Coordinates of N, CA and C in Angstrom, one line a residue:
Chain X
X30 N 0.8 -1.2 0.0 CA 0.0 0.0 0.0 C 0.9 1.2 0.0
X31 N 0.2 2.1 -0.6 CA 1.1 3.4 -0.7 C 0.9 4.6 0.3
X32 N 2.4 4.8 0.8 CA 2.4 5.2 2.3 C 3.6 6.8 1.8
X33 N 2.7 7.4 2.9 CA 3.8 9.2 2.8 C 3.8 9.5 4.4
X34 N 4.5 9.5 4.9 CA 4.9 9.8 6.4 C 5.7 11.2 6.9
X35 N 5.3 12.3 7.0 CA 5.7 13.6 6.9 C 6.3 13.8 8.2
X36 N 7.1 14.4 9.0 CA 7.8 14.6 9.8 C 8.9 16.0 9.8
X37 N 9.0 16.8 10.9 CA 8.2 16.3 12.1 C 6.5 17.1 12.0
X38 N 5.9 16.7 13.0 CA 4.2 16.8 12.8 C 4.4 18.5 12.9
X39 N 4.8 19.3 13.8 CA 4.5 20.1 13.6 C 6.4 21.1 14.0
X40 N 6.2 22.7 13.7 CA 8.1 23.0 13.6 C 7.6 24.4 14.3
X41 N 8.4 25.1 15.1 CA 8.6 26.4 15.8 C 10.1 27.2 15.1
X42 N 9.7 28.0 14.4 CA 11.1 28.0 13.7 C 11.4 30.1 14.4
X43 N 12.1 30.6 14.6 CA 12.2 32.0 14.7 C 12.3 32.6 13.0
X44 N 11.8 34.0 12.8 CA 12.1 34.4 11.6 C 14.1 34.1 11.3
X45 N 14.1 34.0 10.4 CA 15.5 33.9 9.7 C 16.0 32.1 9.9
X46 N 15.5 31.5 10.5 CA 16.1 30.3 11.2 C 15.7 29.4 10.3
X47 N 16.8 29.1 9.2 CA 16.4 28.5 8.0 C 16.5 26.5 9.0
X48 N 15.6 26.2 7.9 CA 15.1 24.3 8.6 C 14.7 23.5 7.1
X49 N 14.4 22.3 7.4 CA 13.6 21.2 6.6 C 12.7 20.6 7.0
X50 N 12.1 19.7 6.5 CA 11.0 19.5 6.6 C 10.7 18.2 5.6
X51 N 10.5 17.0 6.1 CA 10.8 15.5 5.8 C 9.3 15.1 5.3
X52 N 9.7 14.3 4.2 CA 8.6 13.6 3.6 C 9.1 12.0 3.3
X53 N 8.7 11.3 4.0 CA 9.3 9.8 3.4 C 8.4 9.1 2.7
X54 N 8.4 8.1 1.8 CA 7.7 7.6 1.1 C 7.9 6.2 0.4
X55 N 6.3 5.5 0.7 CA 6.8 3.9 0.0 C 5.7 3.5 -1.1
X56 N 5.6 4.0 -2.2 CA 4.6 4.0 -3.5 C 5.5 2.8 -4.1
X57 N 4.5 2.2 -4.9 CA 4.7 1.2 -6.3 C 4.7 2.0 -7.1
X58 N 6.1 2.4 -7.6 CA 6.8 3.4 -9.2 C 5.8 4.2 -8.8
X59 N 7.1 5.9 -8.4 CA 6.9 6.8 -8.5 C 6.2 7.3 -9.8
X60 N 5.2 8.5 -9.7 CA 4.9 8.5 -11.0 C 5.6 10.0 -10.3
X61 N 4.6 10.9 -9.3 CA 5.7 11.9 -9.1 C 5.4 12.5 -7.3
X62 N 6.4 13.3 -7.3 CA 6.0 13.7 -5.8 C 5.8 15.0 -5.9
X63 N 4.5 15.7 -5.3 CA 3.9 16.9 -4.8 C 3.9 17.7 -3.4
X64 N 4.3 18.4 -3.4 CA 4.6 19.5 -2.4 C 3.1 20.5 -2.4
X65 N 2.4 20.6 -1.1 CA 1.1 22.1 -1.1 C 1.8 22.2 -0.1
X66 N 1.2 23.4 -0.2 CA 1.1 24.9 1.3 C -1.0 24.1 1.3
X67 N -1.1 24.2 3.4 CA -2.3 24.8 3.4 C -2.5 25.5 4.3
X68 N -3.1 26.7 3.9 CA -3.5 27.8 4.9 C -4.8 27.4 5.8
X69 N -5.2 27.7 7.4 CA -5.7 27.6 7.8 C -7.3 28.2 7.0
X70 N -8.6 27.2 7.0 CA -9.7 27.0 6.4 C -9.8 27.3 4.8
X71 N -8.4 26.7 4.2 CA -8.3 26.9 2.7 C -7.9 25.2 2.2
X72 N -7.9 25.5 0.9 CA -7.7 24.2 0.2 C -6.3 24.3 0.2
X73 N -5.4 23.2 -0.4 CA -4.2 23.4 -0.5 C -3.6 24.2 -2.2
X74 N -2.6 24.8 -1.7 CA -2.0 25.3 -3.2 C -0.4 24.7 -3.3
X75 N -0.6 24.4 -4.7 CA 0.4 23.6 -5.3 C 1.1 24.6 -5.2
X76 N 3.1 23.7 -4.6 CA 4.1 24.4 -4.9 C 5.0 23.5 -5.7
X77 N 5.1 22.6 -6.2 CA 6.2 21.3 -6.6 C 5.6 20.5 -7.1
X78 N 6.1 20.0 -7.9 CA 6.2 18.3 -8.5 C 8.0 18.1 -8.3
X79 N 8.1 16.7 -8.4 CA 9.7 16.0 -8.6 C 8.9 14.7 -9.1
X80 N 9.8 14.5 -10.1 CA 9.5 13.5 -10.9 C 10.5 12.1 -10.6
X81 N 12.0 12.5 -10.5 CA 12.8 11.4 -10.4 C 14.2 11.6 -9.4
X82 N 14.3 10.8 -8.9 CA 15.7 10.9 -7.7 C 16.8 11.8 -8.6
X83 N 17.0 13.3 -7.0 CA 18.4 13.7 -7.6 C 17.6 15.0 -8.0
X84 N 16.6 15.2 -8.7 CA 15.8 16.2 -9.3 C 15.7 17.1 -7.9
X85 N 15.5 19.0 -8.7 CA 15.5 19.8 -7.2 C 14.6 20.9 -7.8
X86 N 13.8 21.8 -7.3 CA 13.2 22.6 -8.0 C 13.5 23.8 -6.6
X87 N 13.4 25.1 -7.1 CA 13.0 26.0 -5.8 C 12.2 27.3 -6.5
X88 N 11.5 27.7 -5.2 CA 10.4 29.0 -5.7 C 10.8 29.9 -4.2
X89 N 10.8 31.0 -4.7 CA 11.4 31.9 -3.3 C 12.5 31.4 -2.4
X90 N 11.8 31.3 -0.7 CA 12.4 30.6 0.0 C 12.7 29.1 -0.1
X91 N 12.1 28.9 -0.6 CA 11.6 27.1 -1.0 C 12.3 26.3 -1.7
X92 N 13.3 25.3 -1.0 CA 13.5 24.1 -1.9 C 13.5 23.0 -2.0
X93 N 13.0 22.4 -2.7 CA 12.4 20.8 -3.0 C 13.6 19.7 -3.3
X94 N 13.7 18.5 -2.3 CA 14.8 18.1 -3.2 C 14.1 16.6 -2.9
X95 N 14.6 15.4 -4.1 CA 14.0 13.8 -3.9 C 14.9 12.8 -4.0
X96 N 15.2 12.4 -2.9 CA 15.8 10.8 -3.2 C 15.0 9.3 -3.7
X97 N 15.8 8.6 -3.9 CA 14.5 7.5 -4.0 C 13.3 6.9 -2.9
X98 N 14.0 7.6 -1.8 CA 12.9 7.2 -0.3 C 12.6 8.7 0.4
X99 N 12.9 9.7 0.0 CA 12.0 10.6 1.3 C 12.8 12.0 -0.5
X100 N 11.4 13.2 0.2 CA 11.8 14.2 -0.4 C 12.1 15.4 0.8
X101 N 12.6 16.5 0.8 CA 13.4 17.6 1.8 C 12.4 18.7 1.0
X102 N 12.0 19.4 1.8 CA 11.1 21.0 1.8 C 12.4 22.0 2.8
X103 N 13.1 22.4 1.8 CA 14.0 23.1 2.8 C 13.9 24.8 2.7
X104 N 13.6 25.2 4.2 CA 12.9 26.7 4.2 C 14.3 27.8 4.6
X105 N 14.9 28.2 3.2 CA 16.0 29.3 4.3 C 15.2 30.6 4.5
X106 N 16.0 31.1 5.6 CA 15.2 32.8 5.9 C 14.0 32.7 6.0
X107 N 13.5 31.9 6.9 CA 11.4 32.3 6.6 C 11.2 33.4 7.0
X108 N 10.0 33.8 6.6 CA 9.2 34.7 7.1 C 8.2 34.1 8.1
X109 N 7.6 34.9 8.6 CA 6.2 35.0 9.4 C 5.0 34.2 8.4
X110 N 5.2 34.9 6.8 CA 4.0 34.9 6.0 C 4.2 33.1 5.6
X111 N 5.8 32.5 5.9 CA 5.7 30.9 5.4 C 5.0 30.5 6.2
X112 N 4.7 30.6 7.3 CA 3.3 29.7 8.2 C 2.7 29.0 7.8
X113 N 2.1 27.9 7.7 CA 1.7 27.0 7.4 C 1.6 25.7 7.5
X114 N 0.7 24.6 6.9 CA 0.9 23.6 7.1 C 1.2 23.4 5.5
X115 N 2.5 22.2 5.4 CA 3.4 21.9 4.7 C 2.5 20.3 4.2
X116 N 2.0 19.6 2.7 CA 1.5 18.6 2.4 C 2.6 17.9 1.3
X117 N 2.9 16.6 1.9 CA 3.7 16.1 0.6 C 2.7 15.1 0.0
X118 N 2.7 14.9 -0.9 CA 1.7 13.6 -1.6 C 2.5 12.9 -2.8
X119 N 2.0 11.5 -3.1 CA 2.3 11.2 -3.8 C 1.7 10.6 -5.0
X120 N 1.9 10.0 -6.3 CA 1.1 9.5 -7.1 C 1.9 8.5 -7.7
X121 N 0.7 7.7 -7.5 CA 1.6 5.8 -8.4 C 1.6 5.9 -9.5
X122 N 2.8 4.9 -9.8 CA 2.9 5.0 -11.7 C 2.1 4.3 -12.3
X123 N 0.9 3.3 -11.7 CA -0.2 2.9 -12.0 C -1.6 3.6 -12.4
X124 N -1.4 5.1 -11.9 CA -2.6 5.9 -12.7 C -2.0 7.2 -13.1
X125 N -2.6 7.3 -14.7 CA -2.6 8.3 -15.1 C -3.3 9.5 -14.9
X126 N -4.0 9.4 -13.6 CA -4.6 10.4 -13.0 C -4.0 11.0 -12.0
X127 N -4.3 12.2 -11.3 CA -4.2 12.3 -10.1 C -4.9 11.9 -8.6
X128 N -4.7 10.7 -8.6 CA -5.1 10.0 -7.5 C -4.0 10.1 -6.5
X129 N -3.7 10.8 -5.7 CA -2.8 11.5 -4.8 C -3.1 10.8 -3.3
X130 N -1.6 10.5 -2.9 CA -1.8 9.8 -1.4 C -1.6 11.1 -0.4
X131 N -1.4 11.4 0.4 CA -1.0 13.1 1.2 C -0.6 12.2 2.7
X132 N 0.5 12.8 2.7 CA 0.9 12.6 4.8 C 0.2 13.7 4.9
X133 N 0.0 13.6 6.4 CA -0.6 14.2 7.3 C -0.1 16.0 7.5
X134 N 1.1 15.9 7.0 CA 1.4 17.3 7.1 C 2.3 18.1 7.8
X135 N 3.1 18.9 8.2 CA 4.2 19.5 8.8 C 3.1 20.7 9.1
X136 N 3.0 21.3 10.5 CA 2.4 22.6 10.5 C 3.5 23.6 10.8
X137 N 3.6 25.1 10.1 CA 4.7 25.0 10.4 C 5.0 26.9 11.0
X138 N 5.4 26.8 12.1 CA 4.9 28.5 12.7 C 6.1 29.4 12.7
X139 N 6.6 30.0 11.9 CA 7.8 31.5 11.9 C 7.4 32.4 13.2
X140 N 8.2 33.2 13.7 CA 7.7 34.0 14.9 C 8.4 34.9 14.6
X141 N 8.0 36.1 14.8 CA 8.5 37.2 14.0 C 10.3 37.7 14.9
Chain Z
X28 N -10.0 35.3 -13.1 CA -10.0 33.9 -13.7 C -10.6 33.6 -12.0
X29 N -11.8 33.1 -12.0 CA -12.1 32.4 -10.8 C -11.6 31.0 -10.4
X30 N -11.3 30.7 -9.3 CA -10.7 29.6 -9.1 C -11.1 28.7 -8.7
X31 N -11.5 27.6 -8.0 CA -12.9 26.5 -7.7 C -13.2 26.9 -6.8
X32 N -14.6 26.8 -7.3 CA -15.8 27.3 -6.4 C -16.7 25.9 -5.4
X33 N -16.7 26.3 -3.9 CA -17.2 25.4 -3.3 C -18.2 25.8 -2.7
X34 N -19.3 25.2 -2.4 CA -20.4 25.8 -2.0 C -21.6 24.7 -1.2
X35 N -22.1 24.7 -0.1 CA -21.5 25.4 1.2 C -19.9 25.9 1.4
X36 N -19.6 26.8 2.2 CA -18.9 26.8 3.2 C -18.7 25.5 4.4
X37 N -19.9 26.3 5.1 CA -20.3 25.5 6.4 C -21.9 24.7 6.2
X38 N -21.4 23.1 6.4 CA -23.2 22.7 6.2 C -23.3 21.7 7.6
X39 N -24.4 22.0 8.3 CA -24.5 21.2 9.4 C -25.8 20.4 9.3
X40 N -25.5 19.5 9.4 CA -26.6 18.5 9.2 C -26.9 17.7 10.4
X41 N -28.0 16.8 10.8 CA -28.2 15.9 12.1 C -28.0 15.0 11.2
X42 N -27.8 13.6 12.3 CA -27.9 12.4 12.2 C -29.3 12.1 10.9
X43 N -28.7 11.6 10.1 CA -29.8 10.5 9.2 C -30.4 12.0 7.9
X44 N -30.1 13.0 8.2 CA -30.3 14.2 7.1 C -29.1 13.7 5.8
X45 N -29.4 14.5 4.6 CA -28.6 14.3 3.4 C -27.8 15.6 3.4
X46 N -26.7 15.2 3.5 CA -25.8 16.5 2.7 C -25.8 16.4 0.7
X47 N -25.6 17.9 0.4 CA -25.1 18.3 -0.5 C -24.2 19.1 -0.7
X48 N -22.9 18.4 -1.4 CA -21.7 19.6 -1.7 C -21.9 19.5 -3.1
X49 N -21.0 20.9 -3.4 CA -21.6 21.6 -4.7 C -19.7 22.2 -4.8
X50 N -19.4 21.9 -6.6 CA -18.1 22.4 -7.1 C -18.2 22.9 -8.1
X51 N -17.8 23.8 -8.4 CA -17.9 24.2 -10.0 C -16.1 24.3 -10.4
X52 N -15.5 23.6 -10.9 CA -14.4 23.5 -11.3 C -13.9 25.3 -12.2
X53 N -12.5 25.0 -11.9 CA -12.2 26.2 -13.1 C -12.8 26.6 -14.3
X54 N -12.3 27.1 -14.7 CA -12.6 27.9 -16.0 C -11.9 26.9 -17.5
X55 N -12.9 26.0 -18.1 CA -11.8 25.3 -19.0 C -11.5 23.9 -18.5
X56 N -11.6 23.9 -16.8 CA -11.6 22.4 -16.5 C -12.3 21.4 -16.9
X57 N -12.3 20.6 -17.5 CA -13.5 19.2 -17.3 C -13.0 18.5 -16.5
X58 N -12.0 18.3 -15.7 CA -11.9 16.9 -15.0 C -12.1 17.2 -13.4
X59 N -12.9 16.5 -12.7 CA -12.6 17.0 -10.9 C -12.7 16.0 -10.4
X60 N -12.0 16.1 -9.1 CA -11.5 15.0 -8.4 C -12.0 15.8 -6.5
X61 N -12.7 14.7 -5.8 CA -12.9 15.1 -5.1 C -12.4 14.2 -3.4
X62 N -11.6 14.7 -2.5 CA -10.7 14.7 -1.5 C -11.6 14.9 -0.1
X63 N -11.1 14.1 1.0 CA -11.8 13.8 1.8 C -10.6 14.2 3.2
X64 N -11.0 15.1 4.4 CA -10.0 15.5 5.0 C -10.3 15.2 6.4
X65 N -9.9 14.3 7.1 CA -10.5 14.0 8.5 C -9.9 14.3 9.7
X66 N -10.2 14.9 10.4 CA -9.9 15.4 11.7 C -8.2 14.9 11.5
X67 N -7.1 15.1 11.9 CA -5.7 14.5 12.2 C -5.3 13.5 11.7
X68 N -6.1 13.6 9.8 CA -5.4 12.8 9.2 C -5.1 13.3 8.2
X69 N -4.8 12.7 6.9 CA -4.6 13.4 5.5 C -5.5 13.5 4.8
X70 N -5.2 14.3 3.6 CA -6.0 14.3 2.6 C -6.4 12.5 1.9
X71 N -7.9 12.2 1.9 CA -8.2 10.7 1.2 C -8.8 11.4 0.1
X72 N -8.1 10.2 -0.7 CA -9.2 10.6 -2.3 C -10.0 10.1 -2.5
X73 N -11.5 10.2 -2.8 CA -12.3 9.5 -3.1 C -13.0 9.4 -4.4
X74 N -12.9 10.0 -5.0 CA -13.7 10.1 -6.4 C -12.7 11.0 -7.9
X75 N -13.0 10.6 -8.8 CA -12.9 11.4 -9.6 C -13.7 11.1 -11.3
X76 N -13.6 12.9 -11.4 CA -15.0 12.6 -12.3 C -14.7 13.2 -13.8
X77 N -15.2 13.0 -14.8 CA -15.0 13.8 -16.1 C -16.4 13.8 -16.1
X78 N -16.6 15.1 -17.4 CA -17.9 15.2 -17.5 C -19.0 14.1 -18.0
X79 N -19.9 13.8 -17.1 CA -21.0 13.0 -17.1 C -19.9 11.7 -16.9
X80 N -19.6 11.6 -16.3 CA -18.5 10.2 -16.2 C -17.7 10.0 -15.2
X81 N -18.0 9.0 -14.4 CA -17.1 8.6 -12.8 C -16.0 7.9 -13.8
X82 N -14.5 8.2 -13.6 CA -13.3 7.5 -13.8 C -13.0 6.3 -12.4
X83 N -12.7 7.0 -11.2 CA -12.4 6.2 -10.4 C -13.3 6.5 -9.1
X84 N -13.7 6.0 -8.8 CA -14.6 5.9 -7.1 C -14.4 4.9 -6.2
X85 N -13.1 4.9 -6.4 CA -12.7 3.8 -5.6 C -12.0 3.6 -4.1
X86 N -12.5 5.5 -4.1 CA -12.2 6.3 -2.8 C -13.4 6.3 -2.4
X87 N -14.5 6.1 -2.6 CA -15.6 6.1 -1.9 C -16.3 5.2 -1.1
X88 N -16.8 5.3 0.4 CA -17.5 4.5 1.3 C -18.4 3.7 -0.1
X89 N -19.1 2.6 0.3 CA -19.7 2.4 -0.7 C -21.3 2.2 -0.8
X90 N -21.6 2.4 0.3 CA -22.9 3.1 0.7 C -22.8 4.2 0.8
X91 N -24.5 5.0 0.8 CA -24.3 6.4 1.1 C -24.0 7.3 0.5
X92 N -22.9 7.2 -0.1 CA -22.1 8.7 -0.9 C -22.0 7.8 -2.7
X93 N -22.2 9.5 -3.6 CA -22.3 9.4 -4.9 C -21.9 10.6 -5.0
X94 N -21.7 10.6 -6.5 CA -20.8 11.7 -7.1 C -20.9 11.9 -8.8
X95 N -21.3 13.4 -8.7 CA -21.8 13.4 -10.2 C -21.2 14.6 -10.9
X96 N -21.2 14.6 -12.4 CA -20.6 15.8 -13.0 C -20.9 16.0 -14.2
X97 N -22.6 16.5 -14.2 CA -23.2 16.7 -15.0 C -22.5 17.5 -16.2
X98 N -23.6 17.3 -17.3 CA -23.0 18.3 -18.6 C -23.3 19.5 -18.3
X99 N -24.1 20.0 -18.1 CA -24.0 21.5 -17.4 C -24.5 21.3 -15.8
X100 N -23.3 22.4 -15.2 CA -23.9 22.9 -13.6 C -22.6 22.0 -13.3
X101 N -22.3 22.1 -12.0 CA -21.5 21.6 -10.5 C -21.4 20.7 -10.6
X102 N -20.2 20.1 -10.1 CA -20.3 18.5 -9.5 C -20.8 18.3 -8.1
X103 N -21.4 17.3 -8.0 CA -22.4 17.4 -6.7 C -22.1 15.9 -6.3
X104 N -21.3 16.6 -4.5 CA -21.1 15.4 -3.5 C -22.5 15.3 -3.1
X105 N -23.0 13.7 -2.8 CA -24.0 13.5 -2.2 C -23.9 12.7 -1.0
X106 N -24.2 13.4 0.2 CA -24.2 12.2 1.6 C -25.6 11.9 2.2
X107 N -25.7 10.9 1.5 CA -27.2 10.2 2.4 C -26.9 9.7 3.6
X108 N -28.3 10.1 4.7 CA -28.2 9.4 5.6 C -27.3 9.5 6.6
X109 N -26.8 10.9 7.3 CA -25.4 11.2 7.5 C -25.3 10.7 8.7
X110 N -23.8 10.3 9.0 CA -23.4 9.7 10.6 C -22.5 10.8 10.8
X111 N -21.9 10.7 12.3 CA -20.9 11.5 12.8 C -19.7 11.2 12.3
X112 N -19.6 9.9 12.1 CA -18.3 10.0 11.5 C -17.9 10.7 10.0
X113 N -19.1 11.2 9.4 CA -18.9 12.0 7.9 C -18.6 13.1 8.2
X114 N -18.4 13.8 9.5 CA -17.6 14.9 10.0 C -16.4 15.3 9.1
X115 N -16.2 16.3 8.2 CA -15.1 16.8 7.9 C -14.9 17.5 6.9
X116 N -14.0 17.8 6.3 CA -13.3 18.5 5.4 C -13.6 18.1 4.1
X117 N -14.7 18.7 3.1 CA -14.6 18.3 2.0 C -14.0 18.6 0.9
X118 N -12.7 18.9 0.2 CA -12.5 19.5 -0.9 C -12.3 19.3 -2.1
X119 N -12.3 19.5 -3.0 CA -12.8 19.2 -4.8 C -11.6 20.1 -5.5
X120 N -11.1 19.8 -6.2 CA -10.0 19.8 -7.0 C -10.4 19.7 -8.6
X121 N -10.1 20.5 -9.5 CA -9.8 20.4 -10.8 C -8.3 20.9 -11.7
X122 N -8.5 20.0 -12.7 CA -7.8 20.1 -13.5 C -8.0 20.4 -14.8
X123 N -7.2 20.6 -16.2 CA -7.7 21.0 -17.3 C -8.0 19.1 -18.4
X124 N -7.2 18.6 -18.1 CA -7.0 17.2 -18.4 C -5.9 16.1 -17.2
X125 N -6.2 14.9 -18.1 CA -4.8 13.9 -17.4 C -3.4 14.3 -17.6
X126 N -3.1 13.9 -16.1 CA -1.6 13.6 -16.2 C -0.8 15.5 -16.2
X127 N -2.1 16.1 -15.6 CA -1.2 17.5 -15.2 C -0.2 17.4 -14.2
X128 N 0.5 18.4 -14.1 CA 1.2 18.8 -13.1 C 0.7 19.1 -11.9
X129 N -0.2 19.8 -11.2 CA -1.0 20.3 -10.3 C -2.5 20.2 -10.8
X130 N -3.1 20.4 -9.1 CA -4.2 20.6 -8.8 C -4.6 21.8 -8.6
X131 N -5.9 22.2 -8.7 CA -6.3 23.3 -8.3 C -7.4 23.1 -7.1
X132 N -7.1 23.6 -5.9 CA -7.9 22.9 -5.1 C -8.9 24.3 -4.5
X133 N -10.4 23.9 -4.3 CA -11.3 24.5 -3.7 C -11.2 25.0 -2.1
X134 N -11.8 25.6 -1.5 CA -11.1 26.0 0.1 C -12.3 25.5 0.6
X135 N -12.9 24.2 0.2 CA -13.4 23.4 1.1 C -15.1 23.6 1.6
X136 N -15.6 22.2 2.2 CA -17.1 22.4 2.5 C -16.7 21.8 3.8
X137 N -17.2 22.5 5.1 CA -16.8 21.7 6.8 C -18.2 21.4 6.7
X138 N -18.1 19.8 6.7 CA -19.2 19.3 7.0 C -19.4 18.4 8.6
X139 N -20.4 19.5 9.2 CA -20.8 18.8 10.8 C -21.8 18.2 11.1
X140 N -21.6 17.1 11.6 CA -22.8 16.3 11.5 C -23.1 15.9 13.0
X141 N -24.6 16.7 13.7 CA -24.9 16.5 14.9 C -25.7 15.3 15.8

């Protein structure tokens, strides 16, 4: 069965106090791995795909990185405004849909 | 460009009442997929739909709940017969076709069931 295990559950970070943020994972063939932000009483918004081990993408503070068993959400310099809860998901290489597994989530609080 | 529309917000229902959630996907979407969010757990997938056509529902309880995505109007969650454990987070997601990159996700229907 296809499993995403996010860790740690939730992070106290000070503004500037760059961290990571763990996603492990055990899918039958990666098809790809997804990174959301979710804001408190919002849906989530896509920040990432990674398709194959070694692969890195970054947006702002934000960088995505994937091995073959866990992907890294690594936050330098946050702000206050990164707050959030952090969603990794995944998708098997058995559907060409978006049928998406999600851990539970990283919540994640900057302090000014 | 509006972005998915969910509607309720907030629906509170008693024991053995029917819920209705309602999505109207983007602009240009046909495809929606609809996500199930439980108190301290993750996002579950339960359905997804093309127009006038279930692909996979093989996230869904299999009593009770149906899911539809007419040729015109909303996709419409349906919960018959509600229990307390149908407490939660409903959110609906589209895309423009298969095999995109991302989701576009709705900000959700809190469904409480008393």
């Amino acid at each position: 069965e296809d499993q995403v295990t996010q860790s740690p559950e939730a992070l106290r970070l000070q503004e500037g106090e760059s961290s990571s943020l763990n996603c492990s994972y055990t899918v039958s063939g990666l098809r790809g791995l997804f990174w959301y932000r979710q804001d408190p009483g919002k849906g989530p918004e896509f920040l990432f795909t990674l398709y194959s081990a070694g692969e890195e993408k970054e947006k702002e503070r934000l960088k995505a990185t994937l091995t073959k068993k866990e992907s890294f959400l690594h936050i330098t310099a946050p702000k206050p405004e990164d707050s959030a809860t952090y969603l990794c998901a995944v998708q098997a290489g058995n559907t060409g849909f978006q049928k998406l597994v999600f851990g539970t989530g990283t919540r994640l609080l900057v302090s000014p | 460009n509006a972005g998915v529309m969910q509607n309720p917000r907030h629906l509170v229902r008693r024991r053995g009442q029917e819920a209705r959630l309602r999505c109207s996907p983007m602009k240009g979407h046909s495809h929606v997929y609809w996500y199930r969010q439980l108190p301290e757990e993750g996002l579950k997938f339960m359905v997804y739909l093309q127009k006038e056509n279930i692909i996979d529902e093989s996230g869904m309880p299999k009593e009770r709940f149906s899911a539809e995505f007419p040729k015109e109007g909303p996709s419409i969650l349906r919960i018959q017969q509600v229990v307390r454990g149908d407490s939660a987070a409903y959110f609906c997601a589209s895309s423009p076709r298969d095999g995109v990159e991302k989701l576009f996700f709705g900000s959700g229907t809190q469904l409480s069931v008393l």
